Coordinates of C-alpha atoms and ligand atoms in Angstrom, one line a residue:
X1 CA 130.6 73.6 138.3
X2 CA 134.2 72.6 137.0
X3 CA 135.2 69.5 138.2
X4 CA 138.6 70.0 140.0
X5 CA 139.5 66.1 141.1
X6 CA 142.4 64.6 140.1
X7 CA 144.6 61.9 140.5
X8 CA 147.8 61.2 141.3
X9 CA 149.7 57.8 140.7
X10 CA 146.8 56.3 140.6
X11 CA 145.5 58.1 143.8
X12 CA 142.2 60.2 143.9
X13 CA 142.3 63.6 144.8
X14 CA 139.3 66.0 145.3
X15 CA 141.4 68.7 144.1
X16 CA 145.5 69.9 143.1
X17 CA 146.1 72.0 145.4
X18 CA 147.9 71.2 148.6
X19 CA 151.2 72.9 151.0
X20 CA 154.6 73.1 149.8
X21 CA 156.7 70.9 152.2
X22 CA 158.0 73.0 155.0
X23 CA 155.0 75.4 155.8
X24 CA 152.0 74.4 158.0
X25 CA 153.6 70.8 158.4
X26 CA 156.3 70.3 161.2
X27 CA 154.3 69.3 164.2
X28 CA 150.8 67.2 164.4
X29 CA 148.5 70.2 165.1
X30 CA 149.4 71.8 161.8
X31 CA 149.1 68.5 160.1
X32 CA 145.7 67.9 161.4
X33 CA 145.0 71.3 160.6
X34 CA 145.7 70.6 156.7
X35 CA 143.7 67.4 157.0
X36 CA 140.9 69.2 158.0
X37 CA 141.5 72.0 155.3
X38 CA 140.6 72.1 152.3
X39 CA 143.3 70.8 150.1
X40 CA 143.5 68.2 147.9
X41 CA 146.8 66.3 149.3
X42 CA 149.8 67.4 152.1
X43 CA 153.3 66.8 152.8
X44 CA 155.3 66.8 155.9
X45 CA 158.0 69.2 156.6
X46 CA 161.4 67.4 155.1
X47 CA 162.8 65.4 158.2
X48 CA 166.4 63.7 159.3
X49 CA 167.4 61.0 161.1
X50 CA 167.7 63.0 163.9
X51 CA 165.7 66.0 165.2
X52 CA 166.8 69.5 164.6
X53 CA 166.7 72.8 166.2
X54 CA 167.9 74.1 162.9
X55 CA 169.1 78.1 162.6
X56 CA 168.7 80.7 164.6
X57 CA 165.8 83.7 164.4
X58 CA 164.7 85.6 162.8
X59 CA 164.6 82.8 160.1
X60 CA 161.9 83.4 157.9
X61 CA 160.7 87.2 156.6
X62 CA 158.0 88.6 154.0
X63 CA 159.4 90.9 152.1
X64 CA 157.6 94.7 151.6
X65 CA 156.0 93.9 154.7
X66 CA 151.6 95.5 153.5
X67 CA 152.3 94.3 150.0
X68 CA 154.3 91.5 150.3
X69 CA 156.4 90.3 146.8
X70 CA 157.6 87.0 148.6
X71 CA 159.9 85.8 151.6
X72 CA 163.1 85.0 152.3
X73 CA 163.9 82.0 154.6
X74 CA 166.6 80.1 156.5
X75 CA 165.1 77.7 158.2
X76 CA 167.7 75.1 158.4
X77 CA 166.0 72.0 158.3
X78 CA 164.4 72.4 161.7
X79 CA 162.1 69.2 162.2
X80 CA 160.9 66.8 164.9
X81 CA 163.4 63.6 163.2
X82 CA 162.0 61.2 161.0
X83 CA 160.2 58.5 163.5
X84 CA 158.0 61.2 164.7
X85 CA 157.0 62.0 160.8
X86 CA 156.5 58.2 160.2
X87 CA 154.4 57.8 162.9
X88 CA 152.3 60.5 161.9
X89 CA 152.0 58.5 158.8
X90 CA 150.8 55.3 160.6
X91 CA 147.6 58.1 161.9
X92 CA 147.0 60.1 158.9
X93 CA 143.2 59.6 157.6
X94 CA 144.2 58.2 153.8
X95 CA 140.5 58.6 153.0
X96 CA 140.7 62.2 152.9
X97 CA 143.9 63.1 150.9
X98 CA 147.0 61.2 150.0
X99 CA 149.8 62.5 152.1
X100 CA 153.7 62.7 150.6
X101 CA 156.5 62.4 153.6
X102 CA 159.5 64.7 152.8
X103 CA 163.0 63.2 153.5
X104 CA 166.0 65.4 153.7
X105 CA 169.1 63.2 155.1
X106 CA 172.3 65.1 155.6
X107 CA 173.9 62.1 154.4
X108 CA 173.0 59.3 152.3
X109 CA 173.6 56.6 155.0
X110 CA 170.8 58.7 156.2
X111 CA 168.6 58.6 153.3
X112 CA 169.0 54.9 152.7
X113 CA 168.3 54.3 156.7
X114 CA 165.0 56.6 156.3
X115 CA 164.3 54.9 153.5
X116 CA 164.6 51.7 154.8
X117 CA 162.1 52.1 157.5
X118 CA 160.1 53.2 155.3
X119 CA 160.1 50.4 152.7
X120 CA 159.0 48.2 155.6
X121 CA 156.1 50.8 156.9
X122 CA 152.7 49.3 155.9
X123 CA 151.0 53.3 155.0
X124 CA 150.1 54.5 151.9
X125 CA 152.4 57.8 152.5
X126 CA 153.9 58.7 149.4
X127 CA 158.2 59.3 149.8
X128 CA 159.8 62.5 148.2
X129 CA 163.3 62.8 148.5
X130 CA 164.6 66.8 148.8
X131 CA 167.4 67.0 146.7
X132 CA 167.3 71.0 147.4
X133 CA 167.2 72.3 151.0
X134 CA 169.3 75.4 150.8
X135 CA 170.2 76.4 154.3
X136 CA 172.6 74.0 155.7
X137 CA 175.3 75.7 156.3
X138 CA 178.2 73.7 155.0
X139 CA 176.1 71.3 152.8
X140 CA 175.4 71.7 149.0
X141 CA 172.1 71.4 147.5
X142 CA 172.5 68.0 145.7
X143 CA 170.4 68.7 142.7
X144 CA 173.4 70.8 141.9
X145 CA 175.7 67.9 141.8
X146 CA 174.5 66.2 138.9
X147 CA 176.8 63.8 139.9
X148 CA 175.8 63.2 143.2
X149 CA 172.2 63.2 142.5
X150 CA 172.4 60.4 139.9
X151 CA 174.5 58.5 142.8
X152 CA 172.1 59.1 145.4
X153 CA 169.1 58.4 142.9
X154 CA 170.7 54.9 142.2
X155 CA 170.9 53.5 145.6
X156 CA 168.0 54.8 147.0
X157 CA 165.6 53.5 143.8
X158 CA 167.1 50.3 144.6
X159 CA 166.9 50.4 148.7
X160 CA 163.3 51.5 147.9
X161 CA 162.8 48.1 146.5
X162 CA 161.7 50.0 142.7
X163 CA 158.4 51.6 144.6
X164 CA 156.9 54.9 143.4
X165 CA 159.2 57.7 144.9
X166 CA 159.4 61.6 143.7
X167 CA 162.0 64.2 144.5
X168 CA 162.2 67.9 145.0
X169 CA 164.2 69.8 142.8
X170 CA 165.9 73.2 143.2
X171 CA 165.9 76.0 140.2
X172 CA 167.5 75.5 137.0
X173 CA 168.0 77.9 135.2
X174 CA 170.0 77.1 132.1
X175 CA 168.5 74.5 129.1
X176 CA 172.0 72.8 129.5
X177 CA 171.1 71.6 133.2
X178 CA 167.2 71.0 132.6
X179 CA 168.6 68.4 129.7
X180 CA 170.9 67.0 132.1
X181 CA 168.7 67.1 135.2
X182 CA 166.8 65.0 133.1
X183 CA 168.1 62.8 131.7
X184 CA 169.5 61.9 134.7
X185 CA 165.6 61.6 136.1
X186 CA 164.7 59.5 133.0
X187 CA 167.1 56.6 134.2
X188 CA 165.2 55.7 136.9
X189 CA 161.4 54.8 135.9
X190 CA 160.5 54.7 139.9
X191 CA 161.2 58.4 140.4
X192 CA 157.4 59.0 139.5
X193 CA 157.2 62.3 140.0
X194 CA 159.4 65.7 140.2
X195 CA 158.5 68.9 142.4
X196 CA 159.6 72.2 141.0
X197 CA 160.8 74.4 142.6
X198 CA 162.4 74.3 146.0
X199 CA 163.3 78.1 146.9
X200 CA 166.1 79.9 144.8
X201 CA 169.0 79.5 146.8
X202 CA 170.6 82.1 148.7
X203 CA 169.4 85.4 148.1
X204 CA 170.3 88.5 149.5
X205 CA 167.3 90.8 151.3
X206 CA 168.2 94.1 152.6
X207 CA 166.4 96.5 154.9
X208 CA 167.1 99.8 153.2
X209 CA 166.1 101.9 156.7
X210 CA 168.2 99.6 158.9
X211 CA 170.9 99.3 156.3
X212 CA 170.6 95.8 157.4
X213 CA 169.7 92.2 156.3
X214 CA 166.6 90.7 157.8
X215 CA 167.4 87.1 158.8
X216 CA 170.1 86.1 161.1
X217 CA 171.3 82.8 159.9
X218 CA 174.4 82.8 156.9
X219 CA 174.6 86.6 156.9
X220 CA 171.3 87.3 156.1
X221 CA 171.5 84.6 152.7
X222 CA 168.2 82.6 152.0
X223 CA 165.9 80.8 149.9
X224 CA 163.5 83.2 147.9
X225 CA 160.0 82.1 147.5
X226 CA 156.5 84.0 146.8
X227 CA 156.0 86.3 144.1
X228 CA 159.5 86.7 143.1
X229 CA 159.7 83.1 142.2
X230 CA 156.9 82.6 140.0
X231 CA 158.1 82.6 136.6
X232 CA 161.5 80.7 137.8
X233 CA 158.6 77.8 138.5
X234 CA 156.9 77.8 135.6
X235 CA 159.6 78.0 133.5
X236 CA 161.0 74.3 135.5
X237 CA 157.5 73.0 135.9
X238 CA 157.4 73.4 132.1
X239 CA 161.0 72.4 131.5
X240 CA 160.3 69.4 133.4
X241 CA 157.1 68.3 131.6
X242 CA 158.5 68.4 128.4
X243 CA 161.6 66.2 129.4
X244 CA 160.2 63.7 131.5
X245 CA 156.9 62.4 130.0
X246 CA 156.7 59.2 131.9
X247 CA 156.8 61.1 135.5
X248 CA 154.0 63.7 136.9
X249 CA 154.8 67.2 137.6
X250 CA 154.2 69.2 141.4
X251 CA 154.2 72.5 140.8
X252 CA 155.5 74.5 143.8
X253 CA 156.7 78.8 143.5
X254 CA 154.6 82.0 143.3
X255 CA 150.6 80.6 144.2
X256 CA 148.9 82.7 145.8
X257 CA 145.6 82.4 143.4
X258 CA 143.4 80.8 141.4
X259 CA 145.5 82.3 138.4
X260 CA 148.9 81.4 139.5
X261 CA 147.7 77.6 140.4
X262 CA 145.8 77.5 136.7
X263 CA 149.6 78.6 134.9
X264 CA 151.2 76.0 137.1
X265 CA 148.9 73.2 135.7
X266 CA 149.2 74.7 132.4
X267 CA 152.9 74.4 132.3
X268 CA 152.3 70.7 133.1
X269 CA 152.0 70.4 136.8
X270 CA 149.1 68.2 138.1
X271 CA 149.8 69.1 141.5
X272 CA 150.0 72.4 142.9
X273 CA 151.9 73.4 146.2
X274 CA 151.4 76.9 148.1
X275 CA 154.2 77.9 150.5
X276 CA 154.6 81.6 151.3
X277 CA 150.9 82.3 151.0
X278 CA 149.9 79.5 152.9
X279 CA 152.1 80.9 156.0
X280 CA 150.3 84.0 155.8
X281 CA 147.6 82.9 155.2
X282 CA 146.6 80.1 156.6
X283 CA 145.0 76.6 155.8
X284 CA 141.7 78.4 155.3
X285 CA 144.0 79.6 151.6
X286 CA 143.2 75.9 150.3
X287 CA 139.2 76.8 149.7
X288 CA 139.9 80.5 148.7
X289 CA 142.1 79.6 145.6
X290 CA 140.0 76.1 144.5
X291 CA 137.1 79.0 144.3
X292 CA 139.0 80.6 142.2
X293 CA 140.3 78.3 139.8
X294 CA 137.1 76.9 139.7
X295 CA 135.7 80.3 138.3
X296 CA 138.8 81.0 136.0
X297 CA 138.4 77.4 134.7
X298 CA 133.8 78.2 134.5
X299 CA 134.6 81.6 132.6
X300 CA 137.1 79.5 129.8
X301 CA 134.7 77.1 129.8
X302 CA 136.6 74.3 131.3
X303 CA 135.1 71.2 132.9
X304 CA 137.9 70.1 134.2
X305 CA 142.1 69.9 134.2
X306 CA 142.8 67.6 132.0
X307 CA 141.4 70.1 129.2
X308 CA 144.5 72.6 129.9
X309 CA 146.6 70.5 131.9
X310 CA 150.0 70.8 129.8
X311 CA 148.5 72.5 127.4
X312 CA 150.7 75.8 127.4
X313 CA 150.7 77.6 123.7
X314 CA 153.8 78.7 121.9
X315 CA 153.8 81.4 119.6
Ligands
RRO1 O1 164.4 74.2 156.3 C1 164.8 74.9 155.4 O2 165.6 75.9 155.6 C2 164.4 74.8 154.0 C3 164.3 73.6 153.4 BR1 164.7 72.0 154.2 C4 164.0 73.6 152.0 O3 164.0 72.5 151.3 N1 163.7 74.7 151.4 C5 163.7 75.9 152.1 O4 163.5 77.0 151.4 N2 164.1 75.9 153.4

């Protein structure tokens, strides 16, 4: 049998797989639900200061409904506030699975105060910082403010005290802005690691019978994920990996397999995030795909992921 364990900044992990921030992880039933799953590590939905209602429904949709190519979502940052997320991190069973809490400030006061806490908090949890939530109306995605970002990046690696912190990146999707993304990354040794990709921002669905578009919130705009998405995160996963050797790699966009989750670590990524599948799915996904990268990886004759880990061919 393959050996899928792993580890992750020094952290072991049974296996790479584990939810893409946002599904399956807003309230403590569906936390404890991916504790008791099968993957390998979990985040919490991103969080503010404050709690949020966020937009209105319908807010999230599959798209071709039987045979579904992806979803569309607008959300809108609906969470519970940060102190319920941290105290879910004083509860969380570290022995099973490392778990990563997802801030998402609206501000940066707000990010430094989160952070703040947080630097004081005595659990393991592991901070990623989304630089990408797509649906606020009114507020940029700040990985798309290069400027910004290396702002924000600044004072919260120092407010963090220079402890191991990651963030979430949206789609790039010119060479110009993965060098620049970069190198903006590379200045700050404590951002450790780098999930891509958050959903590509504001796309359009449309119900062709209905002549309609299918979620309520900013006229039926939303952040694509699923199927469409796939190649989008491979190509940043990839981007990524070459450009910033000293950080890891989470892979997030288009898993719904063992195939898709073995390209992702391929690319570089040495964790691997499901989000649309895992809302239809379920939590039971988690043992479903590690059975089935664990026969890809038997029928290559892999033992385990280091041997392809990164190791994408060019021609
Ligand atoms: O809540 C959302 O609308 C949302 C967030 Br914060 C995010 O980072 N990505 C996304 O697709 N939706």
């Amino acid at each position: 049998m393959p050996n899928l364990a792993t580890t992750f900044l020094d952290l072991p992990l049974n296996n790479p797989l584990m939810n893409a921030s946002g599904v399956w992880c807003s309230v403590g039933s569906q936390l404890e639900a991916l504790q008791e799953s099968e993957a390998g590590a979990m985040v919490t939905k991103s969080c503010t200061l404050q709690p949020r209602d966020g937009n209105p429904e319908p807010r999230y949709r599959v798209l071709n409904g039987d045979k579904p190519w992806g979803s569309i979502n607008s959300m809108g940052l609906p969470n519970e506030g940060f102190a319920y997320y941290l105290r879910y991190t004083e509860r969380h069973d570290y022995e099973s699975k490392p778990l990563f809490i997802s801030i998402s400030g609206l501000t940066l006061d707000d990010n430094l105060a989160m952070i703040d806490s947080l630097k004081d908090a005595v659990t393991p949890a592991i901070l990623e910082i989304n630089l990408s939530c797509p649906n606020v109306p009114g507020k940029a995605q700040l990985g798309y403010d290069f400027d910004a970002m290396d702002t924000l990046l600044a004072e919260v690696t120092s407010g963090y005290g220079q402890r191991a912190l990651g963030v979430k990146l949206p789609p790039y999707f010119d060479i110009a802005h993965f060098d620049e993304a970069a190198a903006i990354l590379n200045r700050y040794p404590s951002v450790a690691f780098v999930t891509c990709i958050n959903s590509i921002g504001n796309a359009l669905a449309i119900d062709i019978d209905s002549e309609s578009v299918i979620i309520k919130p900013k006229d039926g705009f939303g952040g694509l994920g699923g199927d469409y998405v796939l190649p989008t995160a491979l190509a940043n996963v990839n981007a990524f990996y070459r450009r910033c050797p000293e950080k890891a790699i989470i892979g997030c966009g288009g898993v719904k397999s063992g195939q898709e989750a073995f390209m992702h670590i391929l690319a570089g990524a040495t964790l691997v995030q499901m989000g649309t599948a895992l809302y239809e799915e379920g939590p039971s996904i988690f043992g479903r795909v590690k059975a089935e990268l664990s026969e890809i990886m038997e029928k290559k004759g892999y033992s385990s992921l280091s041997q392809f880990h990164g190791k994408l061919k060019t021609l």
